[in-house]
Amino acid sequence: MLLGNLVVLLVCLWSPDVSRAYVFQASRPEEGDNASPHTKVISEWVSTSGSCKGRCFELKVTDPPGCRCDNLCKTYYSCCSDFDEHCLKTEGGFECRPDRCGEERNENHACHCSEDCLERGDCCSNYKSVCKGETSWVDGDCEEIKSAECPAGFIRPPLIMLSLDGFRASYLKKGKSVIPNIHKLRTCGTSSPYMRPVYPSKTFPNLYTLATGLYPESHGIVGNTMHDPVFNATFSLRTREKLNHRWWGGQPIWITAEKQGVKAGTFFWPWVIPFERRVLTILSWLHLPDDERPYVYAIHSEQPDTFGHRLGPLSSELDNPLREIDNIIGQMMNGLKQMNLHRCVNVIIVGDHGMEEAHCDRIEFLNSYPLKIEEITLIPGSLGRIRPRDPKSSSYDPKVVVANLTCKMPTQHFKPYLKQHLPKRLHYANNRRIEDVHLLMERKWQIARKTPEKPRTRCGFFGDHGFDNKITSMRTIFIGHGPSFKFQKSVPEFENIELYNVMCDLLGLKPAPNNGTHGSLNDMLKEPVFHPTRPEEVTPPSPASDSDNKVTNDLGCSCDDENRVEEIIEAFSPAADGNYNYNTTHLPFGRPAVMFNTVYSLLHHVEFISGYSRELAMPLWTSYTLSRQDDMTAVPEASPTVKCVQVDPRVSPDHSQSCSGYSQNSQLTHGFLFPPVFSTSAASRYDASLITNTVPMYPAFKRIWTHLQETAAEAVRRGKQQHQRPRRTCL
């Protein structure tokens, strides 16, 4: 997100009776900004005459009129007057150097390298490695942590989640020369090639999705800026309205923890507090007595997002801010090792979204289209959302707006949608804060309302995000390290809605309802605590009972192979032991369970397997696996049999469809569930041409179906699939 004078986000405040989530912004509220009656924004007069000495970043919140020393006092202008003096010290830096070892204690220093710092618990995190000759965390070997090794008094492994704003997945390729600490965490722990953000790939929606496991349409934070027609209010980064609880739906992890008696530390710090200070504070909280110590912590870094916007994601100058972030992560890991907690604490490092190239020369302007732009309000940028300027307008019609923006320019760089017509994979329609008209932007392009009156002399940005979350540049990172994660494990990519359940499992919490699939990421955990149960199958497959049928052509089917009766029967004769070896190829996840009363049997083929219903005379499901191959060339069809459909000798005519039935119905045709284009042998092509591999389709749908199959086949031939992908087609 763009960070001028504003920043981020969600904090958990602990008092005997309340836990709160807030968003921070550095500038003062705009004039005339009145809080609604529902707001929890603190407006009482607060004295600043107290002191923060010995109280810096305390976990409790002091009620007005007392002044505060917690993380949010800057948000509410309620800090004690000496907060900066005592709590934001930077003198001496945040690390020990050889010349500082054994120094006299200086209370103005941010952290200490004196002989008594270990006893007092305020050493710089690299004190032991620099001053006592111990190996720093990053220089040590990868060690498999068999089980959590926690000091006495720890009732569970603490969890630290560190989120890096705008950390594009491809930044990981920079390796240990730029990001050695992140590289080691990834190498020694559990990671995925990338993690997919939710749409829109903006900061606020994704951070709150990480915290709740909900899609934005479900938790309500549908953008960094949004308007609620019922509240008649606008949420944005620059106003105090974002502090109003009414915007925030769902149950974030810190509330889940609080409700189940687990203390949480601060979530997502304001930018005015240096990142190094945030890390040192987390480490100091781990020193707290057993009855005060939180077990779930989170830190948010505004980098590398700021420099990604300013420089662009491909700039070599981005290496320096990445090194700085990595060094601070190293400070955290050194601090954990120094406290003997590096085999106790679980650490999760994530990004909220990626970063794409952008430039002022790649902006579309709505006044170039046949719209009355004076009558609309646009939320601009890497996605466009349009609503009427006058909410009571009788002339505004979303359908007309979409029509006037559809295919109007030969080089148009966006596609307009009514929100209910957006791709369902985006999960971005079911919320009143999502405008009726949505512009899905092409990568690298932005939308604005009106062409500037004066031409730009310079462009202030070279990167942006918010685009379709399937775009590779929007991908971000996931790394898990600690006693609960598997050692040197790589898991497939996943969507960030899944992490809430994982965090709950790590903390021993019962998750609140969410959009994730609990247990879907069990493979990354050494000892998963949740094991999904499957419903008991209603109808198992029956033995094939039509095997004695003779091949007949009474179904109106015709092929060149129709006279190869003995060869056809031999092809479908069971093996000597009566079994087929299909479990590891065609059904890698097991056979689909049929959850209703019916009669069906399994039909085995060279490259697929079907669950065939005699009652319906067609497959209930067909399953097959497409393997990545350097040369996946389909067997060519002979021109006389392009539309060939074969009779299946295993199924009687009474339980089979008929080719003549299709030929007599001009409104209906057949389609193949296992497409012949996927066949890699002559035997497989024969299997694919069987009438038991067909289902009825309308011609219009068949065109879509055929296009889908051909596109998938082409993708596999090009080697785009990184893993074997089981495909299952259901009726």
XYZ file of C-alpha atoms in Angstrom:
731
model
C 0.000 0.000 0.000
C 1.098 3.576 -0.458
C 2.627 4.896 2.717
C 2.934 8.644 2.871
C 2.277 9.660 6.400
C -0.002 6.796 7.151
C 0.320 3.306 8.317
C -0.942 0.213 9.635
C -3.048 -1.694 11.486
C -4.695 -4.039 13.907
C -3.718 -4.138 17.531
C -4.799 -6.233 20.469
C -5.181 -4.320 23.719
C -5.386 -6.284 26.910
C -7.250 -5.203 29.984
C -9.294 -7.265 32.429
C -12.425 -7.047 30.321
C -11.660 -6.043 26.768
C -9.596 -6.979 23.740
C -9.649 -4.568 20.828
C -8.532 -4.455 17.213
C -7.530 -1.080 15.814
C -5.866 0.563 12.866
C -3.258 3.251 13.238
C -2.658 6.329 11.155
C -0.099 8.990 11.845
C -1.836 12.189 10.769
C -4.453 13.939 12.861
C -8.142 13.498 11.996
C -9.539 15.770 9.347
C -11.647 18.713 10.412
C -15.299 17.900 10.807
C -14.731 14.171 11.133
C -17.420 13.173 13.615
C -17.451 9.730 15.151
C -20.725 7.848 14.993
C -22.596 6.825 18.151
C -21.305 3.269 17.598
C -17.642 4.201 17.593
C -15.191 2.995 20.200
C -12.750 5.780 19.337
C -11.468 7.222 22.583
C -12.247 10.938 22.771
C -11.901 11.660 26.490
C -9.407 14.277 27.601
C -6.122 12.664 28.559
C -3.444 14.138 30.756
C 0.118 13.782 29.501
C 1.722 14.660 32.818
C 2.542 11.088 33.861
C 5.699 9.192 32.931
C 6.546 6.180 30.744
C 9.693 5.368 32.695
C 9.546 1.623 33.284
C 6.226 1.368 31.413
C 7.264 1.284 27.742
C 4.926 -0.812 25.595
C 3.067 -2.172 28.571
C 0.367 -4.653 27.656
C -2.345 -3.003 29.721
C -4.176 0.150 28.630
C -4.439 3.019 31.065
C -7.925 4.505 31.126
C -8.427 8.284 30.782
C -7.511 10.680 32.217
C -4.258 8.781 32.817
C -1.666 8.966 30.048
C -0.629 5.854 28.168
C 2.598 4.064 27.278
C 1.195 1.191 25.207
C 1.587 0.712 21.492
C -1.555 2.670 20.596
C -0.956 5.819 22.579
C 0.323 7.514 19.409
C -2.908 6.614 17.659
C -5.062 8.373 20.223
C -2.663 11.209 21.100
C -2.709 9.952 24.679
C 0.965 9.151 25.298
C 2.709 10.456 28.350
C 4.886 13.408 27.464
C 8.102 11.404 27.846
C 7.014 8.427 25.702
C 9.471 9.211 22.902
C 12.295 9.842 25.369
C 11.929 6.518 27.160
C 10.327 4.222 24.587
C 11.692 5.259 21.200
C 15.394 5.354 21.999
C 17.727 4.801 19.064
C 21.042 5.964 20.530
C 23.765 3.355 20.227
C 21.825 1.455 17.604
C 20.080 -1.880 17.996
C 23.089 -4.202 17.820
C 26.318 -4.782 19.683
C 29.665 -4.057 18.044
C 33.035 -5.256 19.337
C 33.821 -1.778 20.637
C 30.611 -1.789 22.709
C 31.242 -5.096 24.476
C 31.572 -4.528 28.227
C 30.560 -0.877 27.944
C 29.243 1.005 30.924
C 25.470 0.964 31.059
C 23.987 3.986 29.316
C 20.272 4.339 29.955
C 19.891 6.361 26.773
C 20.875 3.393 24.624
C 18.235 1.461 22.699
C 19.716 -1.832 23.957
C 22.779 -2.768 25.949
C 26.110 -4.581 25.619
C 27.170 -4.205 29.246
C 28.197 -7.120 31.449
C 24.928 -6.986 33.383
C 22.564 -6.922 30.374
C 21.837 -10.668 30.433
C 20.858 -10.510 34.077
C 18.668 -7.471 33.436
C 17.186 -8.890 30.219
C 17.918 -5.883 27.989
C 20.881 -6.993 25.867
C 21.021 -6.279 22.184
C 19.991 -9.475 20.439
C 23.491 -10.251 19.112
C 25.271 -9.740 22.453
C 26.315 -13.370 22.900
C 27.536 -13.806 19.325
C 29.551 -10.557 19.258
C 30.703 -10.289 22.862
C 30.799 -13.917 24.051
C 31.986 -15.670 20.903
C 28.888 -17.767 20.314
C 27.776 -18.590 16.774
C 25.080 -16.320 15.411
C 21.824 -17.994 14.473
C 22.276 -17.566 10.715
C 25.773 -19.093 10.780
C 24.645 -22.215 12.592
C 23.662 -25.455 10.906
C 20.101 -26.437 10.113
C 18.871 -28.438 13.076
C 15.827 -30.637 13.158
C 13.824 -29.825 16.275
C 12.378 -33.149 17.380
C 10.081 -31.540 19.950
C 9.659 -28.161 21.599
C 12.490 -27.332 24.025
C 10.985 -24.584 26.164
C 12.176 -23.204 29.509
C 10.223 -24.018 32.649
C 7.001 -22.068 32.920
C 6.103 -22.135 29.208
C 2.848 -24.055 28.876
C 2.913 -24.075 25.060
C 5.283 -22.969 22.283
C 4.693 -19.250 21.628
C 3.832 -18.155 18.095
C 5.337 -15.125 16.352
C 3.825 -14.073 13.029
C 5.853 -11.546 11.083
C 4.214 -10.011 8.015
C 6.236 -8.210 5.360
C 4.237 -5.719 3.320
C 4.541 -6.195 -0.435
C 7.034 -9.087 -0.296
C 6.726 -10.569 -3.773
C 7.399 -14.309 -3.940
C 10.101 -13.866 -6.574
C 12.216 -11.879 -4.080
C 13.095 -15.247 -2.534
C 15.235 -15.950 -5.606
C 17.733 -13.362 -4.369
C 18.921 -16.040 -1.965
C 21.405 -15.877 0.887
C 23.543 -13.154 -0.679
C 20.712 -10.649 -0.048
C 18.362 -12.313 2.460
C 20.480 -14.890 4.362
C 18.196 -15.131 7.411
C 15.012 -15.564 5.380
C 16.881 -18.049 3.190
C 17.880 -20.121 6.236
C 14.383 -20.053 7.722
C 13.037 -21.294 4.401
C 15.740 -23.931 3.951
C 15.476 -25.339 7.467
C 11.727 -25.039 7.984
C 8.528 -25.439 6.002
C 7.737 -23.267 3.004
C 5.651 -23.097 -0.139
C 6.686 -21.829 -3.577
C 4.258 -18.979 -2.948
C 1.123 -18.044 -1.058
C -1.831 -16.568 -2.926
C -3.415 -13.399 -1.500
C -7.129 -12.791 -1.613
C -8.614 -10.298 -4.039
C -8.149 -7.387 -4.014
C -4.443 -7.883 -3.378
C -4.312 -4.869 -1.058
C -2.913 -4.576 2.460
C -5.958 -4.120 4.695
C -8.098 -6.885 3.108
C -5.223 -9.367 3.202
C -3.924 -8.635 6.691
C -7.424 -9.066 8.057
C -7.889 -12.240 6.019
C -4.678 -13.613 7.548
C -6.098 -12.780 10.971
C -9.601 -14.229 10.421
C -9.415 -16.855 7.663
C -12.267 -15.043 5.893
C -12.577 -13.636 2.393
C -12.967 -9.833 2.289
C -16.617 -10.153 1.298
C -17.115 -12.085 4.540
C -15.070 -10.029 7.016
C -16.084 -6.707 5.482
C -12.709 -5.075 4.789
C -13.166 -5.113 1.020
C -10.503 -2.503 0.277
C -8.126 0.063 1.710
C -10.898 2.523 0.868
C -14.594 1.626 0.938
C -18.021 3.163 1.367
C -20.851 1.624 3.366
C -24.271 2.756 2.070
C -26.021 1.782 5.313
C -23.550 3.589 7.562
C -23.346 6.389 4.972
C -19.674 6.533 5.887
C -16.343 6.007 4.152
C -13.477 3.932 5.507
C -10.002 5.006 4.412
C -6.425 5.089 5.590
C -6.564 8.822 6.262
C -9.553 9.076 8.587
C -10.425 7.895 12.064
C -13.496 6.077 10.722
C -11.319 2.991 10.291
C -11.049 2.846 14.093
C -14.776 2.198 14.357
C -15.470 -1.423 15.314
C -18.535 -1.648 13.095
C -16.384 -2.122 9.969
C -14.527 -5.171 11.233
C -16.357 -8.500 10.962
C -15.334 -12.035 11.783
C -13.170 -13.125 14.695
C -9.440 -12.369 14.410
C -6.919 -14.710 15.976
C -6.232 -12.438 18.968
C -9.928 -12.425 19.891
C -10.079 -16.208 19.424
C -7.108 -16.458 21.779
C -8.617 -14.075 24.345
C -11.919 -15.933 24.392
C -10.055 -19.169 25.128
C -7.773 -17.757 27.803
C -4.581 -17.296 25.773
C -2.865 -13.902 25.947
C -1.839 -12.097 22.772
C 0.761 -9.430 22.110
C 0.476 -6.464 19.806
C -0.647 -7.014 16.242
C 0.797 -4.826 13.484
C 2.697 -1.904 14.896
C 2.524 1.735 13.768
C 5.355 2.894 11.544
C 6.540 5.615 13.936
C 7.975 2.827 16.097
C 11.139 1.478 14.408
C 10.976 -2.118 13.239
C 14.002 -2.944 15.402
C 12.208 -1.585 18.468
C 9.183 -3.743 17.708
C 11.394 -6.843 17.609
C 13.145 -5.938 20.863
C 9.772 -5.368 22.525
C 8.484 -8.784 21.428
C 11.644 -10.339 22.874
C 11.179 -8.420 26.124
C 7.596 -9.674 26.421
C 8.919 -13.222 26.202
C 10.848 -12.400 29.407
C 7.640 -11.596 31.304
C 6.511 -13.750 34.250
C 4.494 -16.838 33.415
C 1.146 -15.285 34.319
C 1.774 -12.169 32.203
C 3.514 -13.586 29.136
C 1.554 -13.588 25.851
C 1.729 -16.669 23.647
C 0.781 -15.142 20.316
C 2.638 -12.164 18.863
C 2.606 -10.372 15.548
C 4.799 -7.776 13.921
C 4.135 -5.990 10.662
C 6.812 -4.328 8.559
C 5.861 -1.666 6.021
C 8.818 -2.775 3.926
C 9.596 -3.725 1.233
C 6.257 -2.296 0.042
C 7.283 1.373 0.244
C 10.390 0.843 -1.854
C 8.538 -1.545 -4.157
C 6.122 1.265 -5.041
C 8.903 3.808 -5.365
C 11.464 1.752 -7.292
C 9.449 -1.029 -8.925
C 9.747 -4.744 -8.111
C 12.523 -5.416 -10.631
C 14.885 -2.658 -9.492
C 18.285 -3.798 -8.229
C 18.077 -0.940 -5.710
C 15.451 -2.991 -3.882
C 18.239 -5.242 -2.590
C 19.218 -2.727 0.103
C 15.808 -2.501 1.834
C 15.522 -6.291 1.556
C 18.893 -6.633 3.314
C 17.707 -4.289 6.068
C 14.528 -6.308 6.633
C 16.476 -9.558 6.634
C 18.975 -8.173 9.139
C 16.160 -7.296 11.560
C 14.715 -10.800 11.164
C 18.212 -12.010 12.048
C 18.078 -9.827 15.166
C 14.867 -11.580 16.166
C 16.315 -15.063 15.622
C 19.533 -14.131 17.477
C 17.415 -12.820 20.326
C 15.440 -16.061 20.511
C 18.673 -18.074 20.511
C 20.168 -15.809 23.176
C 17.117 -16.527 25.364
C 17.307 -20.260 24.545
C 13.915 -20.016 22.822
C 14.973 -20.798 19.239
C 13.863 -24.428 19.722
C 10.685 -23.386 21.505
C 9.042 -20.607 19.497
C 7.140 -21.189 16.247
C 7.790 -18.435 13.697
C 5.626 -17.694 10.667
C 6.820 -15.216 8.038
C 4.266 -14.121 5.456
C 3.608 -11.349 2.982
C 0.265 -9.686 2.400
C 0.615 -9.426 -1.391
C 3.201 -9.112 -4.140
C 4.187 -6.186 -6.356
C 3.797 -5.468 -10.077
C 5.461 -2.961 -12.361
C 3.417 0.206 -12.847
C 3.890 3.655 -14.351
C 2.014 6.881 -14.968
C 2.085 6.123 -18.697
C -0.112 3.069 -18.127
C -3.317 4.641 -16.835
C -6.777 4.416 -18.399
C -9.107 7.398 -17.914
C -12.869 7.004 -17.671
C -13.531 10.312 -19.426
C -12.273 8.591 -22.600
C -15.396 6.414 -22.532
C -19.087 7.259 -23.100
C -19.846 7.938 -19.439
C -21.178 10.921 -17.541
C -18.227 10.966 -15.197
C -19.663 13.857 -13.206
C -22.400 11.484 -12.047
C -20.139 8.703 -10.772
C -17.643 8.112 -7.989
C -14.627 5.958 -8.805
C -12.306 4.234 -6.379
C -9.250 4.259 -8.668
C -5.983 2.378 -8.960
C -5.127 -1.209 -9.833
C -8.836 -2.058 -9.684
C -11.821 0.185 -10.273
C -15.059 0.344 -8.307
C -17.867 2.612 -9.490
C -20.951 3.877 -7.672
C -23.293 6.824 -8.310
C -22.165 10.149 -6.902
C -25.741 10.646 -5.714
C -26.833 7.455 -3.920
C -30.481 8.392 -4.548
C -30.001 8.860 -8.290
C -32.825 7.371 -10.349
C -30.912 7.633 -13.632
C -27.882 5.588 -12.582
C -28.010 2.060 -14.000
C -25.037 -0.258 -13.354
C -25.902 -2.350 -16.406
C -25.713 0.722 -18.637
C -22.355 1.684 -17.134
C -20.961 -1.786 -17.832
C -22.349 -1.715 -21.390
C -20.750 1.685 -22.012
C -17.375 0.361 -20.850
C -17.417 -2.979 -22.671
C -15.174 -3.377 -25.741
C -15.137 0.342 -26.528
C -11.430 0.686 -27.306
C -9.199 -1.538 -29.446
C -6.485 -1.358 -26.776
C -8.704 -1.389 -23.687
C -6.810 -2.513 -20.583
C -9.661 -3.452 -18.271
C -12.807 -5.526 -18.332
C -15.984 -4.189 -16.693
C -18.238 -6.449 -14.648
C -21.366 -6.290 -12.633
C -20.025 -7.560 -9.334
C -22.210 -10.670 -9.421
C -20.588 -11.584 -12.752
C -17.000 -11.343 -11.516
C -15.126 -14.670 -11.639
C -16.357 -16.719 -8.695
C -12.790 -17.595 -7.725
C -12.387 -13.981 -6.565
C -15.111 -14.319 -3.886
C -15.812 -10.633 -4.318
C -19.511 -9.875 -4.609
C -21.461 -10.717 -1.474
C -21.034 -7.497 0.500
C -22.845 -4.181 0.300
C -19.513 -2.324 0.457
C -18.527 -3.760 -2.934
C -19.853 -1.430 -5.613
C -22.148 -2.836 -8.308
C -19.690 -2.009 -11.111
C -16.176 -3.412 -10.973
C -13.266 -2.911 -13.364
C -10.813 -5.816 -13.438
C -7.548 -4.294 -14.599
C -4.918 -5.781 -16.856
C -1.600 -6.270 -15.086
C 0.603 -3.148 -14.958
C -2.381 -0.881 -15.729
C -4.407 1.447 -13.534
C -7.708 3.282 -13.835
C -8.407 6.938 -13.044
C -11.468 9.132 -13.406
C -10.237 12.001 -15.544
C -7.240 12.935 -17.666
C -5.068 15.486 -15.809
C -5.367 19.034 -17.112
C -1.593 19.430 -17.101
C 0.727 16.727 -18.429
C 2.888 15.022 -15.821
C 6.530 16.047 -15.694
C 7.544 13.091 -13.522
C 6.109 9.843 -12.231
C 6.296 9.109 -8.534
C 5.777 5.340 -8.636
C 7.042 2.307 -10.511
C 5.202 -0.472 -8.688
C 1.682 -1.278 -7.504
C -0.553 -4.127 -6.343
C -4.245 -4.888 -6.013
C -4.515 -6.784 -9.302
C -6.187 -10.145 -9.936
C -4.716 -12.549 -7.395
C -4.001 -15.174 -10.063
C -1.313 -12.908 -11.575
C 2.107 -14.288 -10.652
C 3.438 -10.916 -9.480
C 0.743 -10.775 -6.781
C 2.026 -13.959 -5.167
C 3.681 -13.594 -1.794
C 5.530 -15.794 0.703
C 4.942 -18.293 3.482
C 7.677 -19.688 5.724
C 7.122 -21.658 8.929
C 9.937 -22.533 11.333
C 9.950 -24.037 14.790
C 9.212 -27.208 16.727
C 5.709 -27.672 15.308
C 6.726 -27.376 11.649
C 8.308 -30.130 9.612
C 12.033 -29.959 8.917
C 13.108 -28.922 5.406
C 9.604 -29.411 4.041
C 8.128 -27.902 0.888
C 4.339 -27.842 0.577
C 2.247 -26.872 -2.455
C 1.047 -23.299 -2.833
C -2.136 -22.307 -1.002
C -4.411 -19.320 -0.371
C -3.907 -17.194 2.727
C -7.402 -17.956 4.096
C -5.912 -21.259 5.295
C -3.432 -19.808 7.811
C -5.947 -18.855 10.508
C -6.724 -22.531 11.135
C -3.003 -23.363 11.248
C -2.351 -20.630 13.825
C -5.230 -21.910 15.939
C -3.808 -25.437 15.780
C -0.357 -24.191 16.818
C -1.871 -22.469 19.857
C -4.304 -25.219 20.798
C -7.350 -23.083 19.986
C -10.684 -23.980 18.459
C -11.071 -21.857 15.297
C -14.068 -19.621 14.776
C -16.071 -20.306 11.574
C -14.004 -19.263 8.558
C -13.549 -19.793 4.822
C -10.493 -22.025 5.138
C -10.562 -25.811 5.026
C -9.408 -27.009 8.430
C -6.790 -29.699 8.019
C -5.850 -28.785 4.446
C -2.342 -27.745 5.582
C -1.771 -30.654 7.966
C 1.142 -31.785 5.824
C 3.264 -28.886 7.067
C 2.791 -29.809 10.746
C 4.685 -32.542 12.587
C 1.738 -33.511 14.764
C -1.537 -32.122 13.381
C -4.144 -31.743 16.087
C -7.146 -31.715 13.773
C -7.997 -34.628 11.501
C -10.971 -34.116 9.181
C -13.580 -36.843 9.264
C -15.293 -37.988 6.120
C -18.978 -38.900 5.988
C -19.725 -42.569 5.602
C -20.409 -43.574 2.025
C -24.059 -44.358 1.250
C -23.548 -46.526 -1.844
C -20.383 -48.522 -2.595
C -19.781 -49.724 -6.148
C -21.381 -52.983 -7.243
C -19.615 -55.692 -9.237
C -20.077 -55.321 -12.960
C -22.976 -57.617 -13.886
C -23.171 -57.035 -17.618
C -19.851 -58.681 -18.457
C -21.455 -61.547 -20.430
C -23.086 -59.195 -22.907
C -22.177 -59.590 -26.519
C -20.957 -56.613 -28.491
C -23.895 -55.177 -30.372
C -24.301 -52.344 -32.809
C -28.007 -51.878 -32.088
C -27.238 -48.587 -30.344
C -26.590 -46.866 -33.652
C -22.860 -46.417 -33.019
C -20.452 -46.877 -35.898
C -16.640 -47.055 -35.981
C -13.855 -48.648 -37.949
C -13.259 -50.984 -34.998
C -16.789 -52.349 -34.849
C -15.824 -55.749 -36.279
C -12.900 -56.346 -33.838
C -15.218 -58.219 -31.449
C -12.768 -60.725 -29.948
C -10.033 -58.106 -29.510
C -12.466 -55.730 -27.818
C -13.698 -58.389 -25.385
C -10.110 -59.390 -24.588
C -9.209 -55.765 -23.871
C -11.776 -55.620 -21.084
C -11.102 -59.026 -19.530
C -10.086 -58.641 -15.847
C -6.592 -59.553 -14.732
C -6.029 -63.026 -13.329
C -6.434 -61.796 -9.776
C -9.493 -59.786 -10.711
C -7.912 -56.507 -9.571
C -6.872 -53.342 -11.351
C -3.917 -51.243 -10.212
C -5.485 -47.780 -10.293
C -5.143 -46.351 -6.798
C -1.858 -44.517 -7.245
C -2.579 -43.091 -10.675
C -6.224 -42.545 -11.525
C -7.408 -42.148 -7.917
C -4.501 -40.719 -5.896
C -6.896 -39.323 -3.269
C -9.118 -42.370 -3.144
C -12.413 -43.201 -4.807
C -15.136 -40.514 -4.707
C -17.836 -41.404 -2.194
C -21.386 -41.639 -3.543
C -23.686 -40.057 -0.985
C -27.076 -41.184 -2.303
C -28.801 -44.476 -3.042
C -28.077 -45.745 -6.522
C -26.498 -48.664 -8.372
C -23.151 -48.151 -10.057
C -19.977 -50.028 -10.901
C -16.370 -49.142 -11.650
C -15.237 -49.164 -15.274
C -11.442 -49.379 -15.594
C -9.486 -48.000 -18.534
C -5.867 -47.447 -19.493
C -5.769 -43.756 -18.513
C -8.941 -43.146 -16.515
C -11.559 -44.791 -14.324
C -15.306 -44.121 -14.128
C -18.071 -44.738 -11.649
C -20.837 -45.818 -14.047
C -24.524 -45.580 -13.112
C -26.775 -48.182 -14.683
C -29.841 -46.184 -13.655
C -28.679 -43.028 -15.421
C -26.860 -44.904 -18.194
C -23.868 -42.591 -17.838
C -20.891 -41.962 -15.534
C -21.422 -40.376 -12.126
C -17.756 -39.385 -12.144
C -14.566 -39.913 -14.090
C -11.083 -39.538 -12.602
C -7.674 -39.301 -14.262
C -4.252 -37.744 -13.740
C -2.398 -35.492 -16.147
C 1.351 -35.895 -15.737
C 3.856 -33.248 -16.667
C 5.810 -34.612 -19.613
C 8.359 -33.121 -21.952
C 6.496 -34.592 -24.889
C 2.816 -35.203 -24.284
C 1.599 -35.724 -27.805
C -1.907 -37.024 -28.251
C -2.463 -39.929 -30.597
C -3.772 -38.415 -33.856
C -7.296 -39.220 -34.895
C -7.861 -40.920 -38.195
C -10.141 -38.709 -40.241
C -12.864 -41.358 -40.862
C -13.360 -41.813 -37.110
C -13.148 -38.233 -35.891
C -16.674 -38.494 -34.442
C -16.364 -42.159 -33.578
C -18.335 -43.484 -30.593
C -17.849 -47.100 -29.590
C -20.235 -49.522 -27.907
C -18.957 -50.684 -24.505
C -19.201 -54.507 -24.314
C -19.257 -54.375 -20.501
C -22.634 -52.613 -20.356
C -25.910 -53.993 -21.710
C -27.986 -51.903 -24.148
C -30.600 -51.477 -21.405
C -28.041 -49.636 -19.275
C -26.389 -47.643 -22.041
C -27.116 -44.491 -23.960
C -27.656 -44.832 -27.692
C -25.952 -43.018 -30.520
C -29.207 -43.031 -32.480
C -30.883 -41.151 -29.629
C -28.431 -38.289 -30.034
C -28.765 -38.245 -33.809
C -32.534 -37.789 -33.473
C -32.264 -34.812 -31.089
C -30.903 -31.645 -32.671
C -30.930 -29.799 -29.306
C -28.668 -32.289 -27.564
C -25.322 -33.881 -28.283
C -22.731 -35.870 -26.333
C -19.425 -34.914 -24.770
C -16.522 -37.003 -23.462
C -15.614 -36.808 -19.764
C -12.128 -38.132 -20.452
C -11.242 -36.185 -23.592
C -9.782 -38.217 -26.465
C -7.272 -35.386 -26.927
C -5.628 -36.518 -23.663
C -5.026 -40.051 -24.959
C -1.365 -41.011 -25.304
C -1.824 -44.468 -26.856
C -4.094 -46.204 -29.326
C -5.615 -48.290 -26.531
C -6.385 -45.167 -24.536
C -7.992 -43.493 -27.537
C -10.231 -46.522 -27.916
C -11.229 -46.248 -24.244
C -11.995 -42.563 -24.652
C -14.324 -43.233 -27.580
C -16.605 -45.572 -25.598
C -20.197 -44.450 -25.165
C -19.814 -45.072 -21.417
C -17.387 -42.115 -21.396
C -20.068 -39.707 -22.652
C -22.707 -37.499 -21.070
C -25.405 -35.404 -22.763
C -24.536 -31.766 -23.408
C -26.137 -28.786 -25.051
C -24.118 -27.749 -28.125
C -23.302 -24.330 -26.631
C -21.934 -25.905 -23.470
C -19.996 -28.487 -25.455
C -18.069 -25.700 -27.182
C -17.000 -24.387 -23.772
C -16.234 -27.912 -22.553
C -14.090 -28.694 -25.588
C -12.227 -25.405 -25.268
C -11.511 -26.146 -21.595
C -10.129 -29.582 -22.421
C -7.969 -28.319 -25.274
C -6.600 -25.500 -23.124
C -5.715 -27.927 -20.324
C -4.028 -30.295 -22.780
C -1.972 -27.462 -24.243
C -0.927 -26.289 -20.781
C 0.336 -29.756 -19.889
C 2.192 -30.100 -23.175
C 3.998 -26.843 -22.466
C 5.021 -28.087 -19.056
C 3.210 -25.318 -17.182
C 1.993 -27.634 -14.456
C 4.528 -27.886 -11.639
C 3.079 -31.030 -10.095
C 0.974 -33.962 -11.151
C -2.597 -32.759 -11.102
C -5.374 -35.278 -10.495
C -8.468 -34.355 -12.459
C -11.912 -35.473 -11.505
C -14.966 -34.829 -13.622
C -18.412 -35.262 -12.107
C -21.807 -35.344 -13.726
